[in-house]
Short mmCIF file of C-alpha atoms and ligand atoms in Angstrom, two decimals:
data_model
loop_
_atom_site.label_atom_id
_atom_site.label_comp_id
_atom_site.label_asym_id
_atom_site.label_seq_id
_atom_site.Cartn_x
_atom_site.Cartn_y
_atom_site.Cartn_z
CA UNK A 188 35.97 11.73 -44.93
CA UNK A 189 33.19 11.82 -47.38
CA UNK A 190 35.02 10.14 -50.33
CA UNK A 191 35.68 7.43 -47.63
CA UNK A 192 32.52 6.73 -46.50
CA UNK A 193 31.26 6.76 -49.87
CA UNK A 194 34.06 3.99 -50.35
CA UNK A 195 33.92 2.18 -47.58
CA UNK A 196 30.47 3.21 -46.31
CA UNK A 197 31.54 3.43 -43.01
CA UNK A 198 33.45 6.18 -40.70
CA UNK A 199 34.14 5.62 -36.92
CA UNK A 200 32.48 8.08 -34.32
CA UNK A 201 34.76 10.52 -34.35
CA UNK A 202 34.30 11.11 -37.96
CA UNK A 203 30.67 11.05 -38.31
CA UNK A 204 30.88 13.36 -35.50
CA UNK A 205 33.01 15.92 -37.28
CA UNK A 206 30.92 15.22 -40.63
CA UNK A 207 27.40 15.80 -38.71
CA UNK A 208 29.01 19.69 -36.96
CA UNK A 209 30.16 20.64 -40.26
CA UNK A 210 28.81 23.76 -41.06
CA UNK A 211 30.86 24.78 -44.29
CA UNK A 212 28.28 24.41 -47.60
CA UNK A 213 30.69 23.66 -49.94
CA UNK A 214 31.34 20.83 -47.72
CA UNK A 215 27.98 20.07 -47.15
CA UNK A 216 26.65 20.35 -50.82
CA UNK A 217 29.44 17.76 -51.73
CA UNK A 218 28.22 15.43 -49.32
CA UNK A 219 24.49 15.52 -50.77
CA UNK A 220 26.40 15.43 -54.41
CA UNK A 221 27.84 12.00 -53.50
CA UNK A 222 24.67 10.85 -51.98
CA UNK A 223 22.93 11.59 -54.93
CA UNK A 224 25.28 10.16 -56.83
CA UNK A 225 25.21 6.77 -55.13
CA UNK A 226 21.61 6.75 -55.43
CA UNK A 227 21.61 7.69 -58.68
CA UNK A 228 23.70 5.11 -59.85
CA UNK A 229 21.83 2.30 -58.01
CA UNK A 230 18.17 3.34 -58.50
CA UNK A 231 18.68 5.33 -61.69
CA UNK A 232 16.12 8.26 -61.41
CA UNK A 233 13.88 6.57 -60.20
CA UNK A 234 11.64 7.20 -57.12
CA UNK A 235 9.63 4.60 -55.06
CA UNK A 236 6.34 5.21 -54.27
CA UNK A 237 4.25 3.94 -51.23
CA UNK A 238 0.55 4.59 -50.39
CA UNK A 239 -0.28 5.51 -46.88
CA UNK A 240 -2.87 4.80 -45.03
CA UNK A 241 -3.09 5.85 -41.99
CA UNK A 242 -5.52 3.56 -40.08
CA UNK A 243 -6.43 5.07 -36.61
CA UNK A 244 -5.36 7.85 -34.47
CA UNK A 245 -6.39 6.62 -31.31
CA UNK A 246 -3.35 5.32 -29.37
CA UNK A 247 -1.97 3.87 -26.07
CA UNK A 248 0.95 5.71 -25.87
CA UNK A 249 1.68 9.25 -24.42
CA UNK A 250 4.60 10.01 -26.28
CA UNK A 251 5.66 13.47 -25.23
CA UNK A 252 6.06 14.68 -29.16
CA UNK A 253 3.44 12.86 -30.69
CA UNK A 254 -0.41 14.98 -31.73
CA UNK A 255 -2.15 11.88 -31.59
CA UNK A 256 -1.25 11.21 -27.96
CA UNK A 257 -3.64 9.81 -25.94
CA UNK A 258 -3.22 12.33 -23.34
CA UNK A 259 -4.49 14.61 -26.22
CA UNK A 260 -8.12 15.76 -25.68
CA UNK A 261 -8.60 17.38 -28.66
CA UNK A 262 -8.08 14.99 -31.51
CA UNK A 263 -11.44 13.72 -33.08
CA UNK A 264 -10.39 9.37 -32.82
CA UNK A 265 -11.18 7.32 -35.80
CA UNK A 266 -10.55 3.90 -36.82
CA UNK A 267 -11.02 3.13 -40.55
CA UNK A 268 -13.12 0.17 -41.07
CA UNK A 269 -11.53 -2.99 -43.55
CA UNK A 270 -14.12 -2.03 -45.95
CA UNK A 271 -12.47 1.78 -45.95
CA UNK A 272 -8.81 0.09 -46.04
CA UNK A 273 -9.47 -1.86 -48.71
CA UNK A 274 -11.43 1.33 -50.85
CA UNK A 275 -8.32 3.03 -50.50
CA UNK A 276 -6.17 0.17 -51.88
CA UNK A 277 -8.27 -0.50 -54.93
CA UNK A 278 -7.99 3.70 -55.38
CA UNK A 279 -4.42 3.31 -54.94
CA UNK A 280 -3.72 0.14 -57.19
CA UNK A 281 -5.91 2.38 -60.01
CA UNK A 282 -3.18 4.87 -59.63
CA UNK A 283 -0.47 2.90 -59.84
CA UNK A 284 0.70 1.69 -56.23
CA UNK A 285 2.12 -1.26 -55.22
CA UNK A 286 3.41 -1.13 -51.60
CA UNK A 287 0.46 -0.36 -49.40
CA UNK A 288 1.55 0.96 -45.75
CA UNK A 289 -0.90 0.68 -42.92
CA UNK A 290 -0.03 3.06 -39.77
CA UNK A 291 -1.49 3.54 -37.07
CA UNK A 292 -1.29 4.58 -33.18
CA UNK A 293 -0.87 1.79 -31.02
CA UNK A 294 -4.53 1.18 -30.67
CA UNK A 295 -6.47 -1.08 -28.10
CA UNK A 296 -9.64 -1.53 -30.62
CA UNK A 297 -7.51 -2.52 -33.13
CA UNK A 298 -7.06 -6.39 -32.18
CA UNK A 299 -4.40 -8.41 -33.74
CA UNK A 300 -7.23 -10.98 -35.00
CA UNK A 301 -8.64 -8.11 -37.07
CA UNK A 302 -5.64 -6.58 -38.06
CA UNK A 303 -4.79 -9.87 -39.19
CA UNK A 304 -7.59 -10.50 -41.20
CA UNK A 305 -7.31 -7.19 -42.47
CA UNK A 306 -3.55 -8.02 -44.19
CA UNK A 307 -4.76 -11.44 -45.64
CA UNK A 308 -7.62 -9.11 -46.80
CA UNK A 309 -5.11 -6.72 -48.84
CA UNK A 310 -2.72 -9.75 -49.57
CA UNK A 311 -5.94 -11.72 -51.26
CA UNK A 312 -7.21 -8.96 -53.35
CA UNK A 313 -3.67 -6.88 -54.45
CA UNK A 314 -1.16 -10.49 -54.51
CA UNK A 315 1.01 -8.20 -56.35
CA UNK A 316 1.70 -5.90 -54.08
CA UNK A 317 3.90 -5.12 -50.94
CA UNK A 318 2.13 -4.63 -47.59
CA UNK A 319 3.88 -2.96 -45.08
CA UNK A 320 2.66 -2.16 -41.73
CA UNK A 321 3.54 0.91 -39.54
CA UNK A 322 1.69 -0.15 -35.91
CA UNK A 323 4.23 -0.19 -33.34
CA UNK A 324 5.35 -2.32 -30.27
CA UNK A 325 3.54 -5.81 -30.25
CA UNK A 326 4.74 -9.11 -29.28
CA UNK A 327 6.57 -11.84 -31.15
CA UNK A 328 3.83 -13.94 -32.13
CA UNK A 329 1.51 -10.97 -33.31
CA UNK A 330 4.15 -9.99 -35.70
CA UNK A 331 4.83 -13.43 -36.60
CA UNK A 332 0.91 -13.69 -37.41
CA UNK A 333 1.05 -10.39 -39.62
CA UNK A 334 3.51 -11.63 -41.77
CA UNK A 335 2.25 -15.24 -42.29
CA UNK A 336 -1.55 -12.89 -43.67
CA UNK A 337 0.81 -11.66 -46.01
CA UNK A 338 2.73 -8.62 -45.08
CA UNK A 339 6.14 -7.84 -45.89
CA UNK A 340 7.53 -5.15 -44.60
CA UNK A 341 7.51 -3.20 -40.85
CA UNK A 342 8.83 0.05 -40.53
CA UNK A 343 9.58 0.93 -36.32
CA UNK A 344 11.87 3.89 -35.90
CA UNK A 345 13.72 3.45 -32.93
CA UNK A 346 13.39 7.22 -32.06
CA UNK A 347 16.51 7.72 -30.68
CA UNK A 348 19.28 5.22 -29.24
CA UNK A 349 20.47 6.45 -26.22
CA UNK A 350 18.30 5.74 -23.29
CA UNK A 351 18.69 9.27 -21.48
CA UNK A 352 17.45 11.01 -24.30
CA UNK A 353 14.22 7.81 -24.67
CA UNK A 354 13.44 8.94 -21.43
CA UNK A 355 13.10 12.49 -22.21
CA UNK A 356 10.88 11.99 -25.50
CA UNK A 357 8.53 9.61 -23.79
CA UNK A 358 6.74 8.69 -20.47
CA UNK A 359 8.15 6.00 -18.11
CA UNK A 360 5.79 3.37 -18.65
CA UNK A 361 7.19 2.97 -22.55
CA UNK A 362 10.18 1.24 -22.84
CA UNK A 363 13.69 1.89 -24.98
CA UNK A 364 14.89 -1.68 -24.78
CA UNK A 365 11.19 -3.24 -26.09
CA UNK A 366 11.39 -1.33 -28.70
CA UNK A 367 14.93 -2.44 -29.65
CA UNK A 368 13.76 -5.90 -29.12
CA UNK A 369 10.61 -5.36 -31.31
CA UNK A 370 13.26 -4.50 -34.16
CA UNK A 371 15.37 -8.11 -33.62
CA UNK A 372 11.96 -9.81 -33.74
CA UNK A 373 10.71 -8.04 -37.21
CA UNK A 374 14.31 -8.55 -38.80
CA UNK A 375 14.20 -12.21 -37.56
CA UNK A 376 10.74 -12.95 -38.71
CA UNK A 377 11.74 -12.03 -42.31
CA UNK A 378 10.29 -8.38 -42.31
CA UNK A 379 12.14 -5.92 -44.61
CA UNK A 380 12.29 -3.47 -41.56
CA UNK A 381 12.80 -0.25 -40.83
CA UNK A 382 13.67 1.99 -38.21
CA UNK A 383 15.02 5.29 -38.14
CA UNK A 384 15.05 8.88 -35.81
CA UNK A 385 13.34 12.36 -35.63
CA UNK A 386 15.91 15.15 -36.47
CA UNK A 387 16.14 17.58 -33.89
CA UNK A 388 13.83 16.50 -30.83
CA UNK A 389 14.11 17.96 -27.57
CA UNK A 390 17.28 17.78 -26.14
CA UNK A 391 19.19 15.57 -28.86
CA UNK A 392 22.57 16.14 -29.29
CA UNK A 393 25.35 15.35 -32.24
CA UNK A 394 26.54 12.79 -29.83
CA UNK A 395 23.62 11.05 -29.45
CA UNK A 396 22.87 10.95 -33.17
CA UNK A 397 26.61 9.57 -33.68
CA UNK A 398 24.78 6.54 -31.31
CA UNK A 399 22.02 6.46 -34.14
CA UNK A 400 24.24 6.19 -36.80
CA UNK A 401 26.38 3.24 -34.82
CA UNK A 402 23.29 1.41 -33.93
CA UNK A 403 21.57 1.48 -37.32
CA UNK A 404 24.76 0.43 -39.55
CA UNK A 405 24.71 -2.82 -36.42
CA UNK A 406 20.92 -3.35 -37.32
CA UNK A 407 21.35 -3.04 -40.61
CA UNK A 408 17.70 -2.29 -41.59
CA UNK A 409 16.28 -2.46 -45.18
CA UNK A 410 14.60 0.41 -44.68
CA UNK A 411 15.21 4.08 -42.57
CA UNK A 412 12.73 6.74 -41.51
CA UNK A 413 14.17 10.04 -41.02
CA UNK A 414 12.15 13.71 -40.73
CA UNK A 415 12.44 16.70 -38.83
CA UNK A 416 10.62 16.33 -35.24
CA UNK A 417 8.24 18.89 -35.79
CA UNK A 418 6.52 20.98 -32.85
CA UNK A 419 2.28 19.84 -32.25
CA UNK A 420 0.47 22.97 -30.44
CA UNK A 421 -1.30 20.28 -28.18
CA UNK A 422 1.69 18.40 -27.08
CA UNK A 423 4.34 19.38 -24.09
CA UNK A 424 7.14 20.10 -26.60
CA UNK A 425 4.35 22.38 -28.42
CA UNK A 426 7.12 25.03 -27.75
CA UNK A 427 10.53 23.38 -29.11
CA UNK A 428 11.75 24.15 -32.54
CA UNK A 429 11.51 21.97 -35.34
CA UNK A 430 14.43 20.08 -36.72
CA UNK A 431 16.17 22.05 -39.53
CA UNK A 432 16.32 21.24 -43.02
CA UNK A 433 20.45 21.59 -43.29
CA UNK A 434 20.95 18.45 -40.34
CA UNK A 435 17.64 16.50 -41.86
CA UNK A 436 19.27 16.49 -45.40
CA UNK A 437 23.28 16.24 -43.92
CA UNK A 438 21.54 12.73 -42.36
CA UNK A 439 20.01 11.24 -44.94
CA UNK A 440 22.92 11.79 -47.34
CA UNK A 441 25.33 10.43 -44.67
CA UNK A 442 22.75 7.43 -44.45
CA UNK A 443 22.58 6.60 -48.23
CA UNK A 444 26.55 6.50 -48.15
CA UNK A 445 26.69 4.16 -45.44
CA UNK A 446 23.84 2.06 -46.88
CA UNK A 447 23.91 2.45 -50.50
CA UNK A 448 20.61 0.01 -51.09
CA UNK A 449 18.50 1.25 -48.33
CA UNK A 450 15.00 2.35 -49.08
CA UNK A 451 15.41 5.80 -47.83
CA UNK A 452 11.96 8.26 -47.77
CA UNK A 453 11.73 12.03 -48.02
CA UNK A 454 9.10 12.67 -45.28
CA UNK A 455 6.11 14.22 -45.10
CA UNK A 456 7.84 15.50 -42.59
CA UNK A 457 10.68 17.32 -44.30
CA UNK A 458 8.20 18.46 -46.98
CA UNK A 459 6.15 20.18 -44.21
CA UNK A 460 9.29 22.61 -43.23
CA UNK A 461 9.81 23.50 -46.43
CA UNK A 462 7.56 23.76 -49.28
CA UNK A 463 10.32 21.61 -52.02
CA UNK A 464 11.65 19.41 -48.74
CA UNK A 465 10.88 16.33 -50.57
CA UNK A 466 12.60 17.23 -53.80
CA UNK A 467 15.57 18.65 -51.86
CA UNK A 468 15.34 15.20 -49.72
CA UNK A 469 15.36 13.61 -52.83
CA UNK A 470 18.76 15.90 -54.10
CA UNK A 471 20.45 14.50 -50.98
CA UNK A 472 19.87 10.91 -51.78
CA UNK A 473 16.77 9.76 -50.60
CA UNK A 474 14.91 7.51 -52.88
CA UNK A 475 10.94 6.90 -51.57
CA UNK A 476 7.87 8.91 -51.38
CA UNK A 477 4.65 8.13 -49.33
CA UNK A 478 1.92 9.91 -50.54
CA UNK A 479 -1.33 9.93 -48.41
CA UNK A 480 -4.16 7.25 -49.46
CA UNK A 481 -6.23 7.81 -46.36
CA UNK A 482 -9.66 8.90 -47.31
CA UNK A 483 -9.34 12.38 -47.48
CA UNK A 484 -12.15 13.26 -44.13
CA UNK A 485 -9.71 11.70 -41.31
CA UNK A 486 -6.31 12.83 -42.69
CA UNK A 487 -7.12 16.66 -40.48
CA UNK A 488 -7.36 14.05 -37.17
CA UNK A 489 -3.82 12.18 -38.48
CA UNK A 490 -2.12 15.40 -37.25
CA UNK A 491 1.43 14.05 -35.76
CA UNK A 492 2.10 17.77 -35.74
CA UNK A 493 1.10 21.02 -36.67
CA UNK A 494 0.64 21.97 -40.51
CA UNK A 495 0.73 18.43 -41.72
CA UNK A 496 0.99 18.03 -45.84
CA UNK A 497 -2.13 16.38 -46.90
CA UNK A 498 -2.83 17.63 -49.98
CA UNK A 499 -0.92 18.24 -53.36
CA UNK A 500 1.81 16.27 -53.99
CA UNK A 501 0.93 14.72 -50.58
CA UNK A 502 -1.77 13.42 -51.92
CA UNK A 503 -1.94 10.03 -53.66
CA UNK A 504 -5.17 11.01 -55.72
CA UNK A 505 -2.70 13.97 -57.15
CA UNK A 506 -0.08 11.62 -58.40
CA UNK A 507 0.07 13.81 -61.29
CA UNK A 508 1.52 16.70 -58.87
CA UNK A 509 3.92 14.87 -57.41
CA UNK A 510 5.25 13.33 -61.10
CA UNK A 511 5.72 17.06 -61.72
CA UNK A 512 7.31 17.72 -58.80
CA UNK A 513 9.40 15.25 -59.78
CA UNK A 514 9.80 16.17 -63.45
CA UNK A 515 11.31 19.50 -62.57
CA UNK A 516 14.26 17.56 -60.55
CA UNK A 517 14.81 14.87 -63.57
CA UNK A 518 13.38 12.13 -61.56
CA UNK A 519 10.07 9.79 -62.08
CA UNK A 520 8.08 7.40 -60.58
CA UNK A 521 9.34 3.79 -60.69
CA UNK A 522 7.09 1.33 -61.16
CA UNK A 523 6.44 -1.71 -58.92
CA UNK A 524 6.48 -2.52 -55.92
CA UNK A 525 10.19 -1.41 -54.93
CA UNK A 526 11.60 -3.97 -52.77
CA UNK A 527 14.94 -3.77 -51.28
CA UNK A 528 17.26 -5.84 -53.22
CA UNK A 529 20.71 -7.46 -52.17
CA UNK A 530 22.43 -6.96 -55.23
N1 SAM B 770 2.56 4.03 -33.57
C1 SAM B 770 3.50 3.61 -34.58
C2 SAM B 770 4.91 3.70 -34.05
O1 SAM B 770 5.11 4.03 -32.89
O2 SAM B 770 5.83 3.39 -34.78
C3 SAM B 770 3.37 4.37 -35.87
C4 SAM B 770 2.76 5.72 -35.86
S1 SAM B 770 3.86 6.98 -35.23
C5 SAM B 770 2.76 8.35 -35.18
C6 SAM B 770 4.89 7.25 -36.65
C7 SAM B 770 6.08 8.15 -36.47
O3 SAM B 770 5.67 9.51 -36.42
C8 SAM B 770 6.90 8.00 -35.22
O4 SAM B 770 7.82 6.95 -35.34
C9 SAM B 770 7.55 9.36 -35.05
O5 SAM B 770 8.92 9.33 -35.40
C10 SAM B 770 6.76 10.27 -36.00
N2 SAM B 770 6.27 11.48 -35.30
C11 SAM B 770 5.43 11.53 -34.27
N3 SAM B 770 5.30 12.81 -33.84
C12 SAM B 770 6.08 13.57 -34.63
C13 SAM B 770 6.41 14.97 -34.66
N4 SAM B 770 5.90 15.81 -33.77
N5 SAM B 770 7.27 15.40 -35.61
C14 SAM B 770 7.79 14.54 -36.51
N6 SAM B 770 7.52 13.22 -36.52
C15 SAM B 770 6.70 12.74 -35.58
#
């Protein structure tokens, strides 16, 4: 099954099914071998690098796994100012980045106008470099508007496809088919686009990750987000267990063998639940990295969930770190801004 959907980069439900409950590590450290392989032989050893700024915590949304809730209390709210964006750009073109990703909660303050203004901003002062934005659910025209200041790039995960489980990770007033909607609208636009899943939330099971996997290879995104959901003390999942490394890396590998050219990160995420998760994510085929460029007072308040990497190799002021990190796997940096190509 492996050596077919390396070769034909597709396997029916059944299949991925049986390939996502396999338990056997011989099996399993094939799987990541061929992953790596195919990424190897498209990107070389080469790994992507993105700069992320994460530009406010507050947020509308309620999302039952998510620290920066706004049913949270506790979280200090910021909202960085364009001046402070644009800081941590220059810092981050010094060091050698060219894709800049703004995320953010879904925040009420932040109005499209200035958002905007904020991309052309960016767009005008780095013209050689990628902007992608990270700010959820908006309408039509206000992504249309983003994209004609200048940015490139969208990344949405869908969460999870089947609407059951949607309703379980978030409250009623959010909505499972908007979302899906938002995605057609980015891809249409012209948006390289992303979209992608937590690993191990609440209630998911294989089957409804089998419905991930169908839905993502019909979207064909350019991009795919995947990480461990990871528990936040503050939250009302504060007392699930986090994803596991084994599924997080058996996904992505499955992922880069279905879409061999897909910009594919090792998260924060997966680095957070084990100290080398990014170099093992790496190992299994992944093929990005998004160290942190937010100034380094509001990335405590960016806390998605507990024990968040901000430092280190997180960090994008310790690039050096992370090119060592790298070093000891055989990979490097690439250079540039690392779009998805066709060919
Ligand atoms: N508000 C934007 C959105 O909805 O896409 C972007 C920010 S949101 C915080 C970015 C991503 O963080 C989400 O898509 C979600 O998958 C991830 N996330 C949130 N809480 C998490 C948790 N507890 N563990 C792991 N990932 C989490």
């Amino acid at each position: 099954m492996i050596d077919k959907l390396r070769k034909e980069h597709k396997l029916t439900a059944e299949e991925y099914k049986i390939l996502l409950e396999c338990q056997d590590s011989n099996c399993l450290s094939y799987l990541q071998k061929q992953a790596q392989e195919e990424a190897l032989s498209r990107f070389g050893n080469r790994v992507f690098i993105r700069g992320l700024i994460e530009v406010t915590n507050r947020c509308r949304n309620n999302c039952y796994y998510c620290g920066i809730r706004k049913g949270n209390p506790s979280v200090s709210r910021y909202g960085l100012t364009r001046e402070t964006i644009l800081a941590c750009c220059r810092e981050g073109y010094e060091a050698g980045f060219r894709t800049f990703v703004m995320q953010g909660g879904e925040d009420p303050a932040m109005t499209d106008e200035w958002t905007e203004q904020t991309v052309a901003s960016i767009h005008r002062l780095f013209p050689d470099c990628a902007i992608t934005l990270s700010l959820g659910e908006k309408t039509r025209e206000t992504y249309e508007r983003f994209f004609h200041a200048g940015a490139n790039r969208y990344l949405l995960r869908h969460e999870t496809y089947n609407k059951e489980h949607y309703r379980l990770l978030h409250p009623d007033r959010m909505s499972p088919e908007y979302r899906l909607q938002c995605l057609q609208w980015l891809k249409e636009i012209g948006y390289q686009t992303g979209t992608g899943i937590m690993v191990g939330t609440p209630g998911q099971t294989i089957g409804h990750l089998v419905e991930d996997l169908l839905f993502i290879e019909r979207f064909q995104p350019e991009m795919i987000g995947i990480g461990p959901f990871i528990p936040h003390h503050a939250t009302p999942f504060k007392n699930y267990p986090a994803g596991t490394l084994e599924q997080t890396l058996t996904l992505l590998s499955v992922l880069r063998l279905m879409f061999p050219k897909v910009l594919l990160p090792a998260t924060t995420a997966l680095g957070t639940i084990v100290p080398n998760g990014r170099e093992l994510g790496i190992l299994a085929g992944a093929n990005v990295v998004m160290p942190n460029l937010s100034p380094a007072d509001v990335r405590q308040n960016y806390l998605l969930y507990d024990n968040k990497l901000c430092s280190g190799a997180e960090a994008a002021e310790a690039k050096n770190d992370l090119a060592a990190r790298l070093h000891s796997i055989g990979y490097e940096i690439a250079e540039g801004r690392g779009d998805y190509k066709e060919s």
